[in-house]
Every structure is written in C-alpha cells, then in structure tokens.
Short mmCIF file of C-alpha atoms in Angstrom, two decimals:
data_model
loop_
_atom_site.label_atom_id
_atom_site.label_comp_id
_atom_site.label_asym_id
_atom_site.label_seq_id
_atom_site.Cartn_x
_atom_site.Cartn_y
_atom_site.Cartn_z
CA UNK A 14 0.00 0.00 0.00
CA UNK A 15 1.26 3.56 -0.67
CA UNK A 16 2.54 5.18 2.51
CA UNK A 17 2.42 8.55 1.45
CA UNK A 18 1.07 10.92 -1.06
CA UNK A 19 1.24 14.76 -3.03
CA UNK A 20 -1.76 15.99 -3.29
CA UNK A 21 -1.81 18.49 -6.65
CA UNK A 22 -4.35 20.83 -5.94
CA UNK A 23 -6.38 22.99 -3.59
CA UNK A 24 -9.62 23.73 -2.07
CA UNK A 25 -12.33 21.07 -1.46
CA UNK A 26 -10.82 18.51 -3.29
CA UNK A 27 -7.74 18.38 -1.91
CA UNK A 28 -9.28 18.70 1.77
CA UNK A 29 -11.46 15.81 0.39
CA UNK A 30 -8.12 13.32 -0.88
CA UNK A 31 -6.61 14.28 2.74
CA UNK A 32 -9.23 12.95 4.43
CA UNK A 33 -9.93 9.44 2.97
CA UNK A 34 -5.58 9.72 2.95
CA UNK A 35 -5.82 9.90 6.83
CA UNK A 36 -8.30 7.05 7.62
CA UNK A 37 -5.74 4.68 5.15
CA UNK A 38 -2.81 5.75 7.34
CA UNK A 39 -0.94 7.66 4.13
CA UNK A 40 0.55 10.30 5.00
CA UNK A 41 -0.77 13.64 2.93
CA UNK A 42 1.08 16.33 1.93
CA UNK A 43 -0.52 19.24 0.63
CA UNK A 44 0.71 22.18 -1.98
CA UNK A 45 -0.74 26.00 -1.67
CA UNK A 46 -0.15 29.04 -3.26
CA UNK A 47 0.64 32.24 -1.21
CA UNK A 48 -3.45 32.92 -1.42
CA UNK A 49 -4.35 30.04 -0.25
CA UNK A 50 -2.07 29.67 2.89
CA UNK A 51 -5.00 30.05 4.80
CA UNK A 52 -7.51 27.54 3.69
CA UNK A 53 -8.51 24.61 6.00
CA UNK A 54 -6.68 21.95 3.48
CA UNK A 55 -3.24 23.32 4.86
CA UNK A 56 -3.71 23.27 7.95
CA UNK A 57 -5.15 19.61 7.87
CA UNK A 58 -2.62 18.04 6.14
CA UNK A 59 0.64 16.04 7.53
CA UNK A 60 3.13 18.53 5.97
CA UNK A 61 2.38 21.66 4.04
CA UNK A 62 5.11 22.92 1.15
CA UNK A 63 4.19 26.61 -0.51
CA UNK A 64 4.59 26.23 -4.48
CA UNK A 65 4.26 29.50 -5.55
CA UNK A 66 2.21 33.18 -5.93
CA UNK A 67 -1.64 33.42 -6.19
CA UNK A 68 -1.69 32.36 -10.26
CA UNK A 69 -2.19 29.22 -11.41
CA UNK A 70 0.52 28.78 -13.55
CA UNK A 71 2.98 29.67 -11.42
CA UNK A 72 1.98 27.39 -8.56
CA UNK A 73 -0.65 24.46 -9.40
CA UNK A 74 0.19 23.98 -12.65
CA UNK A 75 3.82 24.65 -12.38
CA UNK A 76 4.72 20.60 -13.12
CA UNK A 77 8.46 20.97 -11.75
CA UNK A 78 7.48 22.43 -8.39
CA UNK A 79 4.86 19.84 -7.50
CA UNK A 80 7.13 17.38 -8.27
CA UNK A 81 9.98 19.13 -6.44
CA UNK A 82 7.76 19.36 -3.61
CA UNK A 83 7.24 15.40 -3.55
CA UNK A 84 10.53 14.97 -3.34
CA UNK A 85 11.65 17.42 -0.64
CA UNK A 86 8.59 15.69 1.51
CA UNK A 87 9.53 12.14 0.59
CA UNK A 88 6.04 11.74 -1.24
CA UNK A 89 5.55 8.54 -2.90
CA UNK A 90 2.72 9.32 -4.93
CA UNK A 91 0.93 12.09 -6.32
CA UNK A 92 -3.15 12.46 -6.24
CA UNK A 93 -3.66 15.36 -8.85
CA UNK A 94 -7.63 15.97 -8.28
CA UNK A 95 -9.86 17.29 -10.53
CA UNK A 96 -8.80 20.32 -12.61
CA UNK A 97 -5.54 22.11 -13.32
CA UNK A 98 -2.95 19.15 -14.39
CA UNK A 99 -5.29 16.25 -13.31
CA UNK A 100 -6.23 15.00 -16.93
CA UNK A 101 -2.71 16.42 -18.37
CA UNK A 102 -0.75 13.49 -19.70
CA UNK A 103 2.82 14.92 -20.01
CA UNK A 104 2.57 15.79 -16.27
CA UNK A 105 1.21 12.02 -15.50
CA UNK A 106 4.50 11.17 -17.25
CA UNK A 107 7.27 13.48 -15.67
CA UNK A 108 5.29 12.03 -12.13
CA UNK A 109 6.08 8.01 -13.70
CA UNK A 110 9.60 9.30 -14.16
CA UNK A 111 10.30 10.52 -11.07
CA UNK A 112 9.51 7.85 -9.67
CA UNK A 113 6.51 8.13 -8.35
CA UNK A 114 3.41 6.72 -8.49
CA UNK A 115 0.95 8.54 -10.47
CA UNK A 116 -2.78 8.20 -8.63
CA UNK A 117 -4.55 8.16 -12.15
CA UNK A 118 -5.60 6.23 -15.57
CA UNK A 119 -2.55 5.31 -17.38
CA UNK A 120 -0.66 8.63 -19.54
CA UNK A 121 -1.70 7.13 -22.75
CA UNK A 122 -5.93 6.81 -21.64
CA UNK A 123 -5.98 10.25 -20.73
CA UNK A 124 -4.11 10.85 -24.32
CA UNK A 125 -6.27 9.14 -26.12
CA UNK A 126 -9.64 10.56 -24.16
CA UNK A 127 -8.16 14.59 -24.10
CA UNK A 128 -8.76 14.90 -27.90
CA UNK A 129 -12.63 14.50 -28.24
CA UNK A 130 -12.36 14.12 -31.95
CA UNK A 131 -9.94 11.28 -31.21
CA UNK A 132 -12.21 10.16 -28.33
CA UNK A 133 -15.38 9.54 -30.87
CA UNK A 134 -13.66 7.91 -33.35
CA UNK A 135 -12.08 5.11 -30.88
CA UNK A 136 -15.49 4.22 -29.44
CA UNK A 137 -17.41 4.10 -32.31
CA UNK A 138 -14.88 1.81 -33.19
CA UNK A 139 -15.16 -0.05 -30.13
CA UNK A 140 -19.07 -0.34 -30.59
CA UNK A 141 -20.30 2.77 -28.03
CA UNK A 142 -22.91 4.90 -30.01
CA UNK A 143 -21.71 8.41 -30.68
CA UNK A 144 -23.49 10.96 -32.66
CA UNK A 145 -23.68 11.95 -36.42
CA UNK A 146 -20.21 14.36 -36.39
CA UNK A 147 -17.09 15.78 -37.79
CA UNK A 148 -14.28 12.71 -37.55
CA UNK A 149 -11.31 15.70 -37.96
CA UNK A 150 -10.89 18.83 -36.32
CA UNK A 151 -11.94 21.80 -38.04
CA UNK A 152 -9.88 24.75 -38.46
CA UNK A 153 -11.85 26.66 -41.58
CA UNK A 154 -14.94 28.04 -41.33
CA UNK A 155 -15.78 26.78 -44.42
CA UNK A 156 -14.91 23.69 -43.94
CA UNK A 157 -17.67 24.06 -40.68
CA UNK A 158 -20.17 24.78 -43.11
CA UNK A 159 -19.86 22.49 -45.15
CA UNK A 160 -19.54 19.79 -42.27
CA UNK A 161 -22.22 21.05 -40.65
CA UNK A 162 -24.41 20.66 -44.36
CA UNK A 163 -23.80 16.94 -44.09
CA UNK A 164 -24.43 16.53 -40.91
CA UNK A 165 -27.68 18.70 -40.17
CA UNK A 166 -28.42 21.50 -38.27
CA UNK A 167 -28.52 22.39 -35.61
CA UNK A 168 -25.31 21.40 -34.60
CA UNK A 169 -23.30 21.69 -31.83
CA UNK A 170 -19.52 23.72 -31.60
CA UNK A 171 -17.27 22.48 -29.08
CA UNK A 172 -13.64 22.76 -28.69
CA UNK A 173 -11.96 19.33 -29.77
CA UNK A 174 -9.75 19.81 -27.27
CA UNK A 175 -11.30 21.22 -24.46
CA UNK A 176 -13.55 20.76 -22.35
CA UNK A 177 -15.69 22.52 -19.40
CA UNK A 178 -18.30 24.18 -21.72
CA UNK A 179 -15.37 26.70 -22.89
CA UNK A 180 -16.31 27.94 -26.30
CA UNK A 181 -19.32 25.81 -26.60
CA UNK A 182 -22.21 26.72 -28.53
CA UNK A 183 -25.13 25.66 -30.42
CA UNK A 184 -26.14 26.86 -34.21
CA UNK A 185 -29.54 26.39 -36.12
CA UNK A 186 -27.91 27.92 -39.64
CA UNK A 187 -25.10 29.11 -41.06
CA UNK A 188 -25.10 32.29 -40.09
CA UNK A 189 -25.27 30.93 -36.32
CA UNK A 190 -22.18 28.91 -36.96
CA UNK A 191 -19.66 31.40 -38.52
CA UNK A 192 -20.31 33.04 -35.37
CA UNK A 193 -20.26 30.13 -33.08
CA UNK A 194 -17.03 28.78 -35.04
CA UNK A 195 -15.36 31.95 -34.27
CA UNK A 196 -16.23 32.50 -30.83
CA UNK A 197 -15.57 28.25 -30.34
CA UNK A 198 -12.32 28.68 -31.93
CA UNK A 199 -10.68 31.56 -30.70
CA UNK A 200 -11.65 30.52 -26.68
CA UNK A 201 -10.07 27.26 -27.71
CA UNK A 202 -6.84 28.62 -28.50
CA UNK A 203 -6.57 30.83 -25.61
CA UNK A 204 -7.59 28.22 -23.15
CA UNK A 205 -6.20 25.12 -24.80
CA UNK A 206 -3.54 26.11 -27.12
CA UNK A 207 -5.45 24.37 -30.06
CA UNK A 208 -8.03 26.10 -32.15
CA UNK A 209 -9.63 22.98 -33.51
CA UNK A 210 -13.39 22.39 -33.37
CA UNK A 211 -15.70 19.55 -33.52
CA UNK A 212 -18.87 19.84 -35.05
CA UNK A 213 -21.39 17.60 -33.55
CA UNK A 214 -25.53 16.89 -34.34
CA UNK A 215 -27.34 19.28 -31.40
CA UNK A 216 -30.65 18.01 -29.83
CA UNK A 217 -32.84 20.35 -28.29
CA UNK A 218 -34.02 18.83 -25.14
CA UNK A 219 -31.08 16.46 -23.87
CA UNK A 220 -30.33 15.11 -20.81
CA UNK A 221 -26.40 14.71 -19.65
CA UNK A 222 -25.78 11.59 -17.80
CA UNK A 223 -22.14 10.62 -16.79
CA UNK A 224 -21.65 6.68 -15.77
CA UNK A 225 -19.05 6.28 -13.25
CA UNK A 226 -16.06 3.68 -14.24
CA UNK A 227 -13.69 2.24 -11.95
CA UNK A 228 -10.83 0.10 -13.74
CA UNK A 229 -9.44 -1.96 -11.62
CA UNK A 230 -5.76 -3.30 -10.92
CA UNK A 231 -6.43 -6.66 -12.08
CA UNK A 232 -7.92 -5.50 -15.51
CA UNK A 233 -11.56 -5.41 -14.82
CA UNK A 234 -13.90 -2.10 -15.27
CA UNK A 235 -17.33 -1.59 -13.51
CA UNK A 236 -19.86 0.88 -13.99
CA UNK A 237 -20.89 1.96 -10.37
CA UNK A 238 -24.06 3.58 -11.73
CA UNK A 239 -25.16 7.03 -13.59
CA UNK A 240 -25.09 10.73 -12.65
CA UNK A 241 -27.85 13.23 -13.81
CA UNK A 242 -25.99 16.00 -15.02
CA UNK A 243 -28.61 18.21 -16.69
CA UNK A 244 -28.49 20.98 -14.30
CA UNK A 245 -26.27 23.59 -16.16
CA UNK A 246 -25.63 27.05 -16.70
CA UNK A 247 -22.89 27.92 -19.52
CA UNK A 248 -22.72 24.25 -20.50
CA UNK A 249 -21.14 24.21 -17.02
CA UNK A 250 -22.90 21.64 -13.80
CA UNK A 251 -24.25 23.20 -11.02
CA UNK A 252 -26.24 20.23 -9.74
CA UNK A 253 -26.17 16.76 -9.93
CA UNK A 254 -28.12 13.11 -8.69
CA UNK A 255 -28.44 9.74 -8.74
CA UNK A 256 -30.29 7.91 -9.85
CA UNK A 257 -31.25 9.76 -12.56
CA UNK A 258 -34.88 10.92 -12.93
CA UNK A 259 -35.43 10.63 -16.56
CA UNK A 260 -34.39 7.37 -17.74
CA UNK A 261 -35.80 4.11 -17.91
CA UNK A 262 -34.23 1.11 -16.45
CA UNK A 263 -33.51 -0.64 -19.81
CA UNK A 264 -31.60 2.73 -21.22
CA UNK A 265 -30.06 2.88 -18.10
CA UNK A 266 -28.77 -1.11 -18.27
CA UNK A 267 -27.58 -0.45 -22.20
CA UNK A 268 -25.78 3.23 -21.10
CA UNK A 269 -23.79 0.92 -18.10
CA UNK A 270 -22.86 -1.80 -20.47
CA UNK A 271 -21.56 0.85 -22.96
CA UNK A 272 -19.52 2.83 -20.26
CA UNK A 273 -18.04 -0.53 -19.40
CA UNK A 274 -16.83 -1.18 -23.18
CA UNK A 275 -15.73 2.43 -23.08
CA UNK A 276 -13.22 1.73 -20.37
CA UNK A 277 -12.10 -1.66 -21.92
CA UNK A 278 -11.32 -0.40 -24.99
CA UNK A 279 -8.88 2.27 -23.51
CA UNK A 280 -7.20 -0.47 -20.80
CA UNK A 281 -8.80 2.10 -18.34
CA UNK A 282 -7.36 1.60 -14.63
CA UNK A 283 -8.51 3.98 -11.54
CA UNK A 284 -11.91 6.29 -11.52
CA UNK A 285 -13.22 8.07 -14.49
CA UNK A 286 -16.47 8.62 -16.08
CA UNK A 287 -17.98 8.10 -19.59
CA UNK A 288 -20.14 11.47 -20.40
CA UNK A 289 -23.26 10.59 -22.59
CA UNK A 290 -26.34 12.70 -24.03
CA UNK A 291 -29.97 11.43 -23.67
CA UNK A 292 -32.22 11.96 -26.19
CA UNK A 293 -35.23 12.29 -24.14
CA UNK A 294 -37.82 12.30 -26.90
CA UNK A 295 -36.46 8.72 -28.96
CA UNK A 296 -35.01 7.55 -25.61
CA UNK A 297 -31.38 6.98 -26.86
CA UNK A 298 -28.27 7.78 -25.92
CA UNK A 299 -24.70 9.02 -27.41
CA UNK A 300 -21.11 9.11 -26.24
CA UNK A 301 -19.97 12.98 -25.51
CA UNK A 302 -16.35 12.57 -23.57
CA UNK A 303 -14.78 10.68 -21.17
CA UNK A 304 -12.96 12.28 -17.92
CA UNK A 305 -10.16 10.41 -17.27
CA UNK A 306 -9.85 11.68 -13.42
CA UNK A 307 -12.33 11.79 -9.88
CA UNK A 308 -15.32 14.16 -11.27
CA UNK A 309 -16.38 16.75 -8.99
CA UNK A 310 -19.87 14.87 -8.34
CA UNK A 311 -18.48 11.79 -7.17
CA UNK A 312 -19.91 12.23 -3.72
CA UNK A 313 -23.13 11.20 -4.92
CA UNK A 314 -22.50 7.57 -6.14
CA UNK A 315 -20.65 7.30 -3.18
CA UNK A 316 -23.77 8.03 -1.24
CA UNK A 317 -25.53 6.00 -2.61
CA UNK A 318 -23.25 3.29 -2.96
CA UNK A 319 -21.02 3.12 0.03
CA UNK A 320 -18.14 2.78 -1.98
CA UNK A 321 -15.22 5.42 -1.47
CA UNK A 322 -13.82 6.17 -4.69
CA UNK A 323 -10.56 7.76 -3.65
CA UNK A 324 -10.12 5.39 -1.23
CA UNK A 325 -10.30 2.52 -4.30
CA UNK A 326 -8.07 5.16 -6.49
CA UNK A 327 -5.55 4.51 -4.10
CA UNK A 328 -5.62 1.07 -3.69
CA UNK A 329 -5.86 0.73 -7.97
CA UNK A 330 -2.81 2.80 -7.79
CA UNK A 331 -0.90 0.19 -5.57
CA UNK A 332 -2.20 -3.04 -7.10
CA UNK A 333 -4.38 -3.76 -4.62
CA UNK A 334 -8.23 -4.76 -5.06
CA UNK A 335 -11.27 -3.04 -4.13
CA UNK A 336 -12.60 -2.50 -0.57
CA UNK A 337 -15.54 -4.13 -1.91
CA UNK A 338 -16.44 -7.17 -3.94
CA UNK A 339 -17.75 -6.15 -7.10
CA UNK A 340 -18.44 -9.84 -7.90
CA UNK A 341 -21.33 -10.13 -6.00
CA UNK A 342 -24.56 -9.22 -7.49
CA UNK A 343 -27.26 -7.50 -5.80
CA UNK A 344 -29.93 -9.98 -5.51
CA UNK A 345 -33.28 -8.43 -7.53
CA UNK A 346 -35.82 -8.89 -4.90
CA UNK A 347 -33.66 -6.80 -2.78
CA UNK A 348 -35.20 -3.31 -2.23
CA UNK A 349 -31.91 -1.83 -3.51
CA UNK A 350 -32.35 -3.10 -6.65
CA UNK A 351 -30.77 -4.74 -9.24
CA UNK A 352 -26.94 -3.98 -9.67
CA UNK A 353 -26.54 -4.20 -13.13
CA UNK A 354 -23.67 -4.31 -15.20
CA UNK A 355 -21.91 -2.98 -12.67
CA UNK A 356 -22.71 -5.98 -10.03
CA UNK A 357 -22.57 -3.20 -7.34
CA UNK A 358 -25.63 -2.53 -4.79
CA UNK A 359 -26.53 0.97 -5.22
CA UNK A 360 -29.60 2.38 -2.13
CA UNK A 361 -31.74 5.61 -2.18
CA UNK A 362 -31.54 8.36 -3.75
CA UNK A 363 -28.45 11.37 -3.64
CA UNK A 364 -28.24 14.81 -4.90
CA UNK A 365 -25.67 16.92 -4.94
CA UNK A 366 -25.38 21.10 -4.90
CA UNK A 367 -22.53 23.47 -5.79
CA UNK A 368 -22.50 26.01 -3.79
CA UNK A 369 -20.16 28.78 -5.99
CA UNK A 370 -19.28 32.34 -4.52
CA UNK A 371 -21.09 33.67 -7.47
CA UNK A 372 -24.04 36.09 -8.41
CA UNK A 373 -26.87 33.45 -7.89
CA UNK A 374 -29.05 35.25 -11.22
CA UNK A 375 -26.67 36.49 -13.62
CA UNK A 376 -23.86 33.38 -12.36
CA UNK A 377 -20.62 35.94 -12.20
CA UNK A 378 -18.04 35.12 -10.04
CA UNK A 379 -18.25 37.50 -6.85
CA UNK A 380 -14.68 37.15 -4.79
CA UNK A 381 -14.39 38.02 -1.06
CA UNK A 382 -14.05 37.55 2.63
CA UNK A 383 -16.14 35.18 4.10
CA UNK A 384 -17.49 36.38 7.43
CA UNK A 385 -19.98 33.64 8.43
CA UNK A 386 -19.91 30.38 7.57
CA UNK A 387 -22.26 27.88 8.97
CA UNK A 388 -22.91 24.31 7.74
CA UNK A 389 -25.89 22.59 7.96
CA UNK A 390 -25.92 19.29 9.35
CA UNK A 391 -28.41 16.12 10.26
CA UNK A 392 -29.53 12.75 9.10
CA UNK A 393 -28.05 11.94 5.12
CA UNK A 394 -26.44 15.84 4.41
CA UNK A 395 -22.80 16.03 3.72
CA UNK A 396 -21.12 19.04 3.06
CA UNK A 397 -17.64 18.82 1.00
CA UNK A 398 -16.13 22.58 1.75
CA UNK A 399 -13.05 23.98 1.00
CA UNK A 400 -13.51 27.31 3.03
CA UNK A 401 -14.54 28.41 6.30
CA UNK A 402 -15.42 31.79 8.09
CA UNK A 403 -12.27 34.44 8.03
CA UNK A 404 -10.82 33.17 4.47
CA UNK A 405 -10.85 35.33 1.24
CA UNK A 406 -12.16 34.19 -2.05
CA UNK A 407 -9.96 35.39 -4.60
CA UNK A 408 -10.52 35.78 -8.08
CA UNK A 409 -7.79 33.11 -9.32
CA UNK A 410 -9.50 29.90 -9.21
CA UNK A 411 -12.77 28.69 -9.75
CA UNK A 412 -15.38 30.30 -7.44
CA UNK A 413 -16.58 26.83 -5.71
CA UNK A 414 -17.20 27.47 -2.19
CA UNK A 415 -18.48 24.03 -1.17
CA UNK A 416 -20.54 20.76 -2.19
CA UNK A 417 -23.65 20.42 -0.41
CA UNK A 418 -24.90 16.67 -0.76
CA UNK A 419 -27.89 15.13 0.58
CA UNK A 420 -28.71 11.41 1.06
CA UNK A 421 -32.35 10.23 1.08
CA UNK A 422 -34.56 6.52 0.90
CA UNK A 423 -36.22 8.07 -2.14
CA UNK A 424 -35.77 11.62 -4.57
CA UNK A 425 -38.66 13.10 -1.97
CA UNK A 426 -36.76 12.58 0.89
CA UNK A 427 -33.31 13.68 -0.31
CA UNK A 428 -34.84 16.67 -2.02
CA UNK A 429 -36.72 17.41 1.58
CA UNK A 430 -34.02 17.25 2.97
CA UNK A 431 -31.58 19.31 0.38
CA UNK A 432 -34.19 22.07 0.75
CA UNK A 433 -33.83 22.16 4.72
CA UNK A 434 -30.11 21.73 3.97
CA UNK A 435 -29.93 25.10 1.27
CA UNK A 436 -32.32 26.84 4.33
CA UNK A 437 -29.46 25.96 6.72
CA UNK A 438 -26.64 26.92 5.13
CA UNK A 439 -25.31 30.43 6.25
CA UNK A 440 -22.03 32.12 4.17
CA UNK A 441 -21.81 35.91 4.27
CA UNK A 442 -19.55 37.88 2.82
CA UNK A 443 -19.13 37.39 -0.72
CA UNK A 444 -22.05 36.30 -3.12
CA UNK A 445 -23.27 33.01 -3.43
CA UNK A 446 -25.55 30.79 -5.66
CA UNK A 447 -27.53 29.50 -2.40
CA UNK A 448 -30.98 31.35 -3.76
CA UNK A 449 -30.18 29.71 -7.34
CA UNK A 450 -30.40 25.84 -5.46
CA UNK A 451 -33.59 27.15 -3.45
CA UNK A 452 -35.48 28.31 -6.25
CA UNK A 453 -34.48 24.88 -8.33
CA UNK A 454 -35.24 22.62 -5.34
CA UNK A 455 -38.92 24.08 -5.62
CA UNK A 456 -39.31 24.61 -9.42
CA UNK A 457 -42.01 22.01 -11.05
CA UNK A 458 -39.81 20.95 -13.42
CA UNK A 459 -36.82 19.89 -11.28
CA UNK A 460 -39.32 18.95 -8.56
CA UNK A 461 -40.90 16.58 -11.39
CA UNK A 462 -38.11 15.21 -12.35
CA UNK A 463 -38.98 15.67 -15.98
CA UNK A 464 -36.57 18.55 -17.20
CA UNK A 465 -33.18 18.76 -19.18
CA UNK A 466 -30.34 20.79 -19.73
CA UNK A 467 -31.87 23.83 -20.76
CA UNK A 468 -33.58 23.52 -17.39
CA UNK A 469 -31.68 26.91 -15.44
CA UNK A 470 -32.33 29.13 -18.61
CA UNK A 471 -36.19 29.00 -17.68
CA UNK A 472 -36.11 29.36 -13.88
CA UNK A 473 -37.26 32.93 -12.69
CA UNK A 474 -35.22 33.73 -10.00
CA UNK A 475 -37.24 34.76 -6.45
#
C-alpha cells in the first residue's frame, strides 16, 4: 500500500483526498499558493510545502514544483484531483519518471480521451454509439459549413480539445455557426492552445448523464451507476443526482454496459467517467467525452453506494483490489435493486449542490471575505467545503465554495431534505448561488423530475 502521497491541488478537493488519505494511514502532503495559505486543506494536512504566488501557472500547474515538492517531503505518490494538471498526460509522465506513483488512468488513456475528436472515433470503433459528427478537427470556417451541411443543423460547436463548456455553442444555420465557429475557436486557443473544433448533431431537449467507471488493478472495469448531469448554466454543472430521474431502467442497463466497453477499450485503470447525451424524446443515448480523473460529483455515487472512490483510487494505484467485492450481485428482490452491469448494490436516492461564490441570477463570479460560515448538518447531508469563516475568495481559481450533498430513501426525501439543507446553510460575505439551489429545489420541473439541460435558462429567479 502507498505510505504517502502529493496531493496536486487545492480547495475542497484536496481537503477531500486528505481525508480518505488519513483514515488509510498515508501520510498527505498538501501544496498551496501564497493565497491560499490560509484555507482549511493546509492546515489539515501532515506537511504543508508553498509552491508558488496566487496564479495558477505559477503554482498548481507549475509541473516541476509539484514534483519538487514530492521529493523534498519524501512523497511517494501524487493524487492530482480534478482540474488544473489532473487529466494532463505529459505531467502524469514526468510524475512516472520521477519515480513516483501517479494516482490516475494510465498517460496514454488520458491521451487518447483529451482529444474528443480522437475520443469519438475510438469508441465508435469499439461499438459505443456516438453521434452523427465531424471525424477531424476543423480549423476553416468553411470547412464548418460544409460539415455542418452533411451533418444537419442544428449542430453543436465544441472545442476538440477542451472541455468545461469553454467555447461551446449551439447553431440552427449558417449564419449561427460562422459566429459560433469563431467564438468556439478563438476561446479554444486561448484556453487550450489548439483552435480545432468539432462539429457535432445538437438536440434540443437532452439530458447529460455521466456513468461512473472504476478500472481496476487486475484489468476489470465496472460501472458503479449514472449521474444526472442536466443541471447547467454555460454548458457548465451546477447540480447533480443519482439515480437519474429521466431514464428508464432498460436505457439505463444499455448506457452501463456501454460505459463498461468504453473503459475496456482504452485499458482504463482507476476512476473516471464516460459522459453521454440522452435523447429524451427517442429515448437513446450518445457518447460525448470521457474524464479520465475523480469528477467533482463523485460524492453522490458514493452516497448511494457506500463505496469510497478515492479510497479505491488509491488502492488501484498500488495493485491492490477493491474494498468491496464487485463480484457479488445484488440480488433483484432486494429493495436496492438490481446492480446491473456494474454488479454493485446501489440504495436511495443522492443529490448533490454546488455552492459557488457567485451572483446566484446572472452566475458571475463574486470574490471576497467570508465572514460567516455555517454548515448545515443532520440525518443523510454532507457538506464537502473547502472554506470556512475568516478566508478570502480570490478571483484566481474557480469560485466553488463548497458541495452540499444530501442522502435520502427516495428523490422526496433527499430533495426534503436538500431544501432544509440550502435553508441551513449560512455564508456571508461574498455572493453566493444558495438562492439559485432554493429556487431549483422548488421549481415544477426539477421537482418533477422531468426537465433537461436547458432547465436553469427557464427558472425565474425569487
């Protein structure tokens, strides 16, 4: 087993990685930048090593000093998160070289997953449906037309590859996608140094359901059940649960088998997901992306589940099996349910809320010093946070204050008690997005269950 680890990155996640670290007996480092000195992650950690000034590139995603920093503390492994370097495949392989071992999918998975032009081609290959779609990446706006001619409009304009909902945009003509192209292509270069686009077939009401993967060390993946994804605003998730509302249970059996071949076909090893779009209306469903790294939302299947999933990132890392034995099936008289593909019991229902220091109408980042913070608490409510009262939200990373997560038997209870969570939950100081999740946790669409990802663009705001 690994008796120590670097954890990459900051905030919640990192405060998350420490503590499953802690209850294995691994001893955690952590990394902060001189803004982030402060934050409860530091002071929780075994040993703390300062990489740098407030921006990113000069401290998180400055490869050479979190690998220095593993070194000077004696780290044998690195945990890189979510975000900054955790799906970058060079740093995966300077980590390998160093000598250390790299808590993550294999260099060339996340390679072969980071292009999504690349991504689409390999599973249709491997047999996972994927949507009508440019097979190159387009760098001529003519060429987009004409692409976008064969393939039908509207389409959809992503950045090859990107990811995030940077640059994305949908087009119902021509004159919608010189303008999407250029806006898609421009964001792309400045975010991911590659201006290529993918042009993709856009349905109108979609859901966005991730299925968790877990490869394991002996060469096995599992599906440990799907995500409901749908709540966005800027192609970005502010919400997420489990099970999801809006599919039935033979779509959901076909999506699980499919994430399953998904994995297989890239050797996958350690946690990822396989990103899909629901057709809601013909009740089909298409590959989008896979994220070859712990997703943000992963609280929820572990909610509902039981299952740890950085405590089994660890052990995947190491060689070791699961905590659990995924060979035994969940017997179909059970109230659980049936496992599935995934041969993993899954219980209840789980939801999960980002709580972002933003401007809860217009969604703009709103930095500042936290002077209350108060957590709710009770029977199924977890709260991930990566702040607490006295520290400063600075403009330099992504605005996410905290995950509020909610348990429940059913989707009434857990949304009961997500509501009397969201009521709870006191930060003052800077903005935050905790009216957004009220109004949603009441609107008769969410409420319903029956709504999809252009859900937050019709919500009036109390």
């Amino acid at each position: 087993m690994l008796d120590s680890v670097l954890v990459a990155n900051r905030g919640e996640i990192a405060r998350r990685v420490l503590r499953t670290a802690r209850r294995m007996g691994i001893r955690a480092v952590a990394v902060y930048s001189d803004a982030d000195a402060d934050l409860p992650y530091v002071r929780e950690a075994d040993q703390a090593v300062p990489i740098g000034p407030a921006q990113p590139a000069r401290s998180y995603l400055d490869a050479a000093a979190l690998i220095e920093a593993a070194r000077k503390t004696g780290a044998a492994a690195v945990h890189p998160g979510y975000g900054f370097l955790a799906e970058n495949a060079d740093f995966a392989r300077q980590v390998i070289a160093a000598g250390l071992t790299w808590v993550g999918p294999d260099p060339e998975a996340i390679e072969q997953m980071g292009d999504k032009i690349r991504a689409r081609n390999l599973m249709e290959r491997a047999g996972v449906p994927v949507s009508p779609g440019t097979r190159e990446p387009v760098a001529d706006v003519a060429v987009a037309v004409a692409e976008a001619d064969r393939i039908g409009y509207p389409v959809m304009v992503k950045a090859a590859a990107g990811g995030g909902g940077i640059g994305m945009g949908a087009a119902a003509d021509e004159a919608g996608l010189r303008a999407a192209f250029e806006t898609a292509s421009s964001r792309a270069m400045r975010f991911f140094g590659s201006a290529g686009i993918l042009l993709e077939r856009f349905v109108p009401r979609a859901r966005h359901v991730e299925v968790q993967i877990l490869g394991l060390a002996d060469g096995r993946v599992l599906a440990l059940g799907e995500r409901d994804c749908s709540v966005q605003r800027r192609h970005q998730k502010v919400a997420e649960e489990t099970p999801s509302p809006g599919i039935s249970a033979g779509l959901r059996e076909r999506m699980l088998a499919a994430a399953v071949q998904a994995g297989e076909a890239v050797g996958y090893r350690g946690a990822g997901t396989v990103e899909c779009l629901v057709d809601v209306a013909a009740g089909s469903f298409v590959f989008l992306e896979m994220n070859t790294r712990l997703q943000v939302e992963h609280p929820v299947t572990e909610l509902v589940t039981g299952i740890d999933l950085v405590e089994q990132q660890f052990l995947i890392a190491a060689g070791a099996p699961p905590s659990f034995d995924p060979a035994d099936p969940a017997d179909p008289a059970d109230p659980a349910g049936p496992a599935g593909p995934a041969a993993v019991r899954s219980a209840g229902h789980a939801l999960e809320l980002r709580v972002y220091a933003e401007d809860p109408v217009r969604f703009l980042p709103g930095p500042g010093t936290i002077t209350e913070w108060a957590e709710p608490a009770g029977a199924g409510v977890r709260v991930d946070a990566g702040y607490q009262a006295g520290n400063t939200v600075t403009p330099f990373y992504d605005p996410l204050l905290a995950k509020l997560c909610v348990h429940g038997a059913d989707r009434a209870q857990a949304l009961n008690r997500a509501r009397e969570a969201v009521a709870a939950f006191r930060i003052t100081g800077p903005k935050t997005n905790l009216a957004f999740h009220a109004d949603l946790l009441t609107s008769p669409e969410f409420v319903s269950g029956d709504y999809d990802t252009s859900l937050v663009s019709k919500l009036r705001p109390r």
